[in-house]
XYZ file of C-alpha atoms in Angstrom:
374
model
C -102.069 57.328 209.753
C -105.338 55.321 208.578
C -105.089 52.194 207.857
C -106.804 50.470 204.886
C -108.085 46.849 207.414
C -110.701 44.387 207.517
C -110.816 40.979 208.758
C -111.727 37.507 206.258
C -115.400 37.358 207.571
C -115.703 40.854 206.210
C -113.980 39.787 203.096
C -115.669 36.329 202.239
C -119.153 38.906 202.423
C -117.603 40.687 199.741
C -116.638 37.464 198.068
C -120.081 36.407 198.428
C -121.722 39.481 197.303
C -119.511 39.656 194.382
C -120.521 36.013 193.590
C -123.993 36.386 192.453
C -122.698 38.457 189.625
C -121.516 35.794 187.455
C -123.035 32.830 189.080
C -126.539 34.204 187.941
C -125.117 34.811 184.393
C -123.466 31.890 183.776
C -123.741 28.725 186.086
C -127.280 28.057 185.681
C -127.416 27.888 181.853
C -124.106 26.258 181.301
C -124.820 23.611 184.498
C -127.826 22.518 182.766
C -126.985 22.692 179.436
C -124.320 20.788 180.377
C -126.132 18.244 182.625
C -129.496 18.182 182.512
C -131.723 17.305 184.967
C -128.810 16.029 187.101
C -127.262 19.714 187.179
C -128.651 19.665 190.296
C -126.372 17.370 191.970
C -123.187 18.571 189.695
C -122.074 20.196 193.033
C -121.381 16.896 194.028
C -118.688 17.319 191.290
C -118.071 20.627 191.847
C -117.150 20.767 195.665
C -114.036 18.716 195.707
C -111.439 20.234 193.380
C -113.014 23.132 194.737
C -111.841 22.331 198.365
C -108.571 21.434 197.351
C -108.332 24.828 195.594
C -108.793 26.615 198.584
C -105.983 24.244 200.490
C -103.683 25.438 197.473
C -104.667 28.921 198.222
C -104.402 28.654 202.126
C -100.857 27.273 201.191
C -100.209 29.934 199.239
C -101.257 32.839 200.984
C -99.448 31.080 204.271
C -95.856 32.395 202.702
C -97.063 36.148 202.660
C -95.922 38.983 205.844
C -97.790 41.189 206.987
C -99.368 43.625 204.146
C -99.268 41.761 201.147
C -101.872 39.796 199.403
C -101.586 37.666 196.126
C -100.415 40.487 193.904
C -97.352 41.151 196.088
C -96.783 37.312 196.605
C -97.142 36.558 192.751
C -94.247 39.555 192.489
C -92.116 38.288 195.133
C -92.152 34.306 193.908
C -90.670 35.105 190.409
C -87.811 36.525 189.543
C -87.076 40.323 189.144
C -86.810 40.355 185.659
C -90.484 37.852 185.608
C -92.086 39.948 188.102
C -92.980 43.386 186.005
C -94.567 41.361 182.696
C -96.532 38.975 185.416
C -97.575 41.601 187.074
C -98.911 43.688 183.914
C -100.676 41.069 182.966
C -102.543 40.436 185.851
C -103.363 44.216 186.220
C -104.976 43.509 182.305
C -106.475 40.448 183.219
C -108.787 42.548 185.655
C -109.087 45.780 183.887
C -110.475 43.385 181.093
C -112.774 41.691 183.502
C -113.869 44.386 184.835
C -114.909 46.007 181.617
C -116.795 42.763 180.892
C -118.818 42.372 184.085
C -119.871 45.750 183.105
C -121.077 45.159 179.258
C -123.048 41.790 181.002
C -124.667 44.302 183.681
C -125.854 46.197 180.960
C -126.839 43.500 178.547
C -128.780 42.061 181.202
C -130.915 45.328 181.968
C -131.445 45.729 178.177
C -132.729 42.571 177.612
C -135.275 42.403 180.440
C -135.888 45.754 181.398
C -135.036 48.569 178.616
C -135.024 46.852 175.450
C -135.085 49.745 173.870
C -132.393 51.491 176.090
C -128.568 52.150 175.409
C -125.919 49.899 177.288
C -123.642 52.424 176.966
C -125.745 54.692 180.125
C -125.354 51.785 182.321
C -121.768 51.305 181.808
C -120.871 55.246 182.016
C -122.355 55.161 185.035
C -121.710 52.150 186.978
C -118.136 52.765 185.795
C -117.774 56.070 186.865
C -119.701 54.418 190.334
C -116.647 51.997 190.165
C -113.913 54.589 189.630
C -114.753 56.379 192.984
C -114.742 53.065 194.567
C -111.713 52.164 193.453
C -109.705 55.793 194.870
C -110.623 55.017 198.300
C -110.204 52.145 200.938
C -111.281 48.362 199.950
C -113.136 48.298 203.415
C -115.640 50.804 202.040
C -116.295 47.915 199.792
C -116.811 45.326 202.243
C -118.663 47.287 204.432
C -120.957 47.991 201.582
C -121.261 44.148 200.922
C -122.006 43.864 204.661
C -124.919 45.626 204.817
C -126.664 44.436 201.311
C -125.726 40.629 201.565
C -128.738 40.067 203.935
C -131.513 41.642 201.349
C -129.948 39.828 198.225
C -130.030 36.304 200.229
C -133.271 37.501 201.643
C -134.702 37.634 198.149
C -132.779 35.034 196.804
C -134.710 33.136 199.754
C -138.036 34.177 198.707
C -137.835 33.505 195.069
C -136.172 29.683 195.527
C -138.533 29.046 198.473
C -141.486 30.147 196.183
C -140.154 28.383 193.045
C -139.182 24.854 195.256
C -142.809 25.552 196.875
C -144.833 24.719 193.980
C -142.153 22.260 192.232
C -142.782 19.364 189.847
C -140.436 17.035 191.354
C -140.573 15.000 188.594
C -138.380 17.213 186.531
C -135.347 16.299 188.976
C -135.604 12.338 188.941
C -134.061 9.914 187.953
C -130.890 10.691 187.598
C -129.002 7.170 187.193
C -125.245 6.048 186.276
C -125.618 7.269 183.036
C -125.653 10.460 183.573
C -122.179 10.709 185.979
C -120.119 12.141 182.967
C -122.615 14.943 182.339
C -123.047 15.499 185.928
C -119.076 16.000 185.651
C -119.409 18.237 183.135
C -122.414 20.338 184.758
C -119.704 20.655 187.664
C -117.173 22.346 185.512
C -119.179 26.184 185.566
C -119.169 26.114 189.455
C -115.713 25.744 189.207
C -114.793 28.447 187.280
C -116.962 30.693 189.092
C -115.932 30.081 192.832
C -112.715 29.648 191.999
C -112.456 32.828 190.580
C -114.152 34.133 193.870
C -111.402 32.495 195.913
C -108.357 34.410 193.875
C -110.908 37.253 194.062
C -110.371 36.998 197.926
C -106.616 36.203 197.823
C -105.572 39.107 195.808
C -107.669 41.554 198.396
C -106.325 39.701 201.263
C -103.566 41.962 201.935
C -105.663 43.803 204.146
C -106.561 40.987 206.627
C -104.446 40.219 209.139
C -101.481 37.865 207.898
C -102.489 34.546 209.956
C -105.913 34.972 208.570
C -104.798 32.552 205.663
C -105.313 29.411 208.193
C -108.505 30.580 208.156
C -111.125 27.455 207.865
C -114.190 29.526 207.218
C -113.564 29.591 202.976
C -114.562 25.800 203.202
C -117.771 26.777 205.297
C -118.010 29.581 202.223
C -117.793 26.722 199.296
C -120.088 24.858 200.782
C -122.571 27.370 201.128
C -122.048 28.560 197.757
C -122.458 25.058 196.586
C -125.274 24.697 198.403
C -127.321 27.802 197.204
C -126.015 26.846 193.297
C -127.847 23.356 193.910
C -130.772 25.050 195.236
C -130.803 27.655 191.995
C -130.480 24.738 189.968
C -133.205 22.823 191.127
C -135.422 25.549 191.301
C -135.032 26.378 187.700
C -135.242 22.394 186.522
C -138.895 22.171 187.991
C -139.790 25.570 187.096
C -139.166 24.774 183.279
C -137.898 21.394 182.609
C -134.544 20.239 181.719
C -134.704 21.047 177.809
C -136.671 24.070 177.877
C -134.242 25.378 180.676
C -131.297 24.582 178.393
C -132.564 27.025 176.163
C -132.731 29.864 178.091
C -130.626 32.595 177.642
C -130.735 33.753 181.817
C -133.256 30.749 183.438
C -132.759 33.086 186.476
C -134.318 35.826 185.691
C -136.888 33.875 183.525
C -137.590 32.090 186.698
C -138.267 35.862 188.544
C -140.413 36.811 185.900
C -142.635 33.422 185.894
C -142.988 33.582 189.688
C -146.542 34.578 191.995
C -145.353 36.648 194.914
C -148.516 36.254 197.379
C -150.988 35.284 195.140
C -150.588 38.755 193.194
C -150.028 38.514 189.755
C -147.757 41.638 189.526
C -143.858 40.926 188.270
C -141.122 41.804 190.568
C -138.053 40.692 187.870
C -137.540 44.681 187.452
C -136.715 45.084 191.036
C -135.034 42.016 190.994
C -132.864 42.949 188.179
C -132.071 46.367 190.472
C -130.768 44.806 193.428
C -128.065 43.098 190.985
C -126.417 46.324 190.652
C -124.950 46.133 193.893
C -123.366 42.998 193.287
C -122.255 44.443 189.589
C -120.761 47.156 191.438
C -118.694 45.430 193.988
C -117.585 42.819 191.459
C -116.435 45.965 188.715
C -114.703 47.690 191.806
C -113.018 45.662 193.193
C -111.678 43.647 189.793
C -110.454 47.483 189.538
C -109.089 47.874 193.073
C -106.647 44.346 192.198
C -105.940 45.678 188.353
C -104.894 49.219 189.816
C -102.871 47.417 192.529
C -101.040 45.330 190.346
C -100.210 47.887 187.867
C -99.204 49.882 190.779
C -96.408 47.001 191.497
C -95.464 46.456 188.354
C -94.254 50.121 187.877
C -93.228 50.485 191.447
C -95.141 52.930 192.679
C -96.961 49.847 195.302
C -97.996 53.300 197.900
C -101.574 51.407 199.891
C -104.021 53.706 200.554
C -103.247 55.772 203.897
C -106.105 58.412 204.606
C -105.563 60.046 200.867
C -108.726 62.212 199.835
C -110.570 60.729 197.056
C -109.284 62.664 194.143
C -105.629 62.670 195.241
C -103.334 61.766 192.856
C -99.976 61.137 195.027
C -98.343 58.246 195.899
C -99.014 56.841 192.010
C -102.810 57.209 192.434
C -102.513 58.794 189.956
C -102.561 55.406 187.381
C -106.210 54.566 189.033
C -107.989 56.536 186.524
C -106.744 55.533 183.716
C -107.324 51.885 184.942
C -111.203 52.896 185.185
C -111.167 54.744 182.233
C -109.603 51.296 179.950
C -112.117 49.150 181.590
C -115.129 51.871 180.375
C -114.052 51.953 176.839
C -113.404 48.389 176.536
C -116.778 47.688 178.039
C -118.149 50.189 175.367
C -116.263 48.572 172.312
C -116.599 44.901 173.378
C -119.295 42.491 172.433
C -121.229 44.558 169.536
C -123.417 41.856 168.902
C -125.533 39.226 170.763
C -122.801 36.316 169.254
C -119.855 38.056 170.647
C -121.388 38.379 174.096
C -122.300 35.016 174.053
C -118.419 34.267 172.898
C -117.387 36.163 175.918
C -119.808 35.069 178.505
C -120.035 31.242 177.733
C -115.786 30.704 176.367
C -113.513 33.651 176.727
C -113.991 34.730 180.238
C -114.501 31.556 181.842
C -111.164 29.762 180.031
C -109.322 33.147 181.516
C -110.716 32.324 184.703
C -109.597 28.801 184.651
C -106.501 29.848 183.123
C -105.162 32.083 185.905
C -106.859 30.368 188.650
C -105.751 26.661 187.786
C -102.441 27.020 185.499
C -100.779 30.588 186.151
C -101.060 30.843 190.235
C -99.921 27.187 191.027
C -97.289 27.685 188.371
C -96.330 30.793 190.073
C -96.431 28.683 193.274
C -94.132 25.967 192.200
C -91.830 28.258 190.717
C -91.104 30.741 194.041
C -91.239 27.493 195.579
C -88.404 26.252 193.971
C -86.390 28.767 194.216
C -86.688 29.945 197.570
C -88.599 33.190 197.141
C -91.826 32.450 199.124
């Protein structure tokens, strides 16, 4: 019998892969809108509750055997009759974010490649991409991230190196006492996104082996990602300045399309914008992969995936589909206007993130706690 395994290295690649998605979208405008020109320190801010997150997490995922991951935990600490409705609604939480990280791929190659295009190609077909993904094994999908991390940091590399290379510095200094509570609040967007990456990671964690929740290297992963978020952030504060950077709708990919690769004047933000697929793709499947798996518990069909072939439909495989098929048409329906997306992108989605990272898991936590379950 096959085995659906990987170990936590493998799965904080995917994790970071997966990261870029909506830390590209949505840190960088928020952090500086939100702090200025001291958004580049706000990981300062950001790092600690983040660190503590992952000890709740470690704690967390220290109570599971052998074969289960968040999903099964979160089912296991409540009670019987609490487990189906918390279960559902995790399984919606992901179909819905799944459909949304697809409607933000898609806005983003309208806007700076085909402004003329139709969203709806790029969510057909990065959805149906998705789909697939989500019928087989979760290792395809961190083997994938294995072998693509090293050319998105690559050119993440080049562009912050070549940004940072002809900085004015000025546009970082000074940042003095008065700015601490904006620097707090600059924080807050790194927050939602890595911790979203962490219960990203817990709820795939059933395939790693069971003591891999002692695990130290998600701190050496936080502080990498807070690292790199600094970097983007500084990059983009002396590309543009603090109040013109505020403005911008994605400073990243402004930042791309301002840049000089080797003193050639040709733009490289279209091939730029193409490697973000990847991480699009990993981030849509496997916000899929959880939703199916949690639906799949929820009606108790919980069958992992054991050698199937990839359009097998035993084992209640069949309710994958369907999963994929929700997230497409919400992705087609949602956000019909620049306003909404904007509603979605900057309040909706990040409050759910917050919500089920900060309030429903240690809830859940405290609860099986408390009565013995976990």
């Amino acid at each position: 019998m096959k085995e659906d395994r990987f170990d936590s290295a493998q799965l904080r690649a995917l994790c970071a892969v997966c990261l870029l998605s909506p830390a590209l979208r949505f840190c960088p405008a928020a952090g500086i809108a939100a702090a200025g020109r001291a958004a580049w320190l706000s990981m300062l801010a950001a790092l600690p509750p983040l660190l503590l997150y992952a000890l709740f997490l470690r704690r967390f995922l220290a109570c599971r055997a052998e074969g289960e991951g968040l999903a099964e935990l979160c089912g296991r600490a409540v009670s019987p009759r609490a487990s189906r409705p918390l279960l559902l609604a995790l399984a919606l939480y992901h179909a819905f974010y799944a459909a949304f990280i697809l409607r933000a791929g898609a806005e983003r190659f309208i806007t700076t490649i085909y402004p003329h295009g139709d969203p709806a190609v790029f969510i057909l077909v990065l959805g149906l991409a998705a789909a697939l993904a989500a019928l087989g094994p979760s290792r395809t999908l961190v083997r994938t991230a294995k072998l693509v991390l090293p050319l998105l940091v690559g050119t993440l590399a080049l562009i912050l190196f070549t940004a940072l290379l002809s900085a004015r510095w000025e546009n970082l200094l000074p940042v003095t006492g008065q700015d601490l509570p904006s620097l707090l609040r600059g924080g807050l967007p790194a927050v939602d996104v890595l911790a979203a990456m962490l219960v990203l990671g817990a709820f795939l964690s059933g395939q790693t082996p069971a003591g891999s929740a002692r695990d130290g290297g998600w701190f050496r992963f936080l502080a990498v990602a807070a690292l790199f978020l600094s970097l983007l952030n500084a990059a983009i504060l002396v590309s543009f300045g603090a109040d013109l950077a505020a403005r911008l709708t994605r400073p990243f990919f402004s930042l791309v399309r301002n840049l000089v690769f080797f003193r050639s004047v040709e733009r490289v933000e279209a091939l730029v914008v193409t490697l973000w697929v990847f991480p699009d793709f990993l981030l849509v499947s496997a916000a899929l992969f959880i939703s199916q798996r949690c639906l799949r518990l929820a009606l108790g069909k919980n069958a992992p995936w054991q050698g199937e072939r990839l359009f097998s439909l035993r084992r209640g495989r069949w309710l994958i589909p369907p999963c994929a098929l929700c997230a497409v048409l919400a992705a087609l329906w949602m956000a019909p206007d620049q306003k909404t997306f904007l509603f979605l992108s900057v309040r909706l989605v990040p409050a759910l993130n917050l919500g089920i990272a900060l309030l429903a898991l240690p809830t859940v936590y405290a609860v099986g706690k408390r009565a013995g379950r976990i």
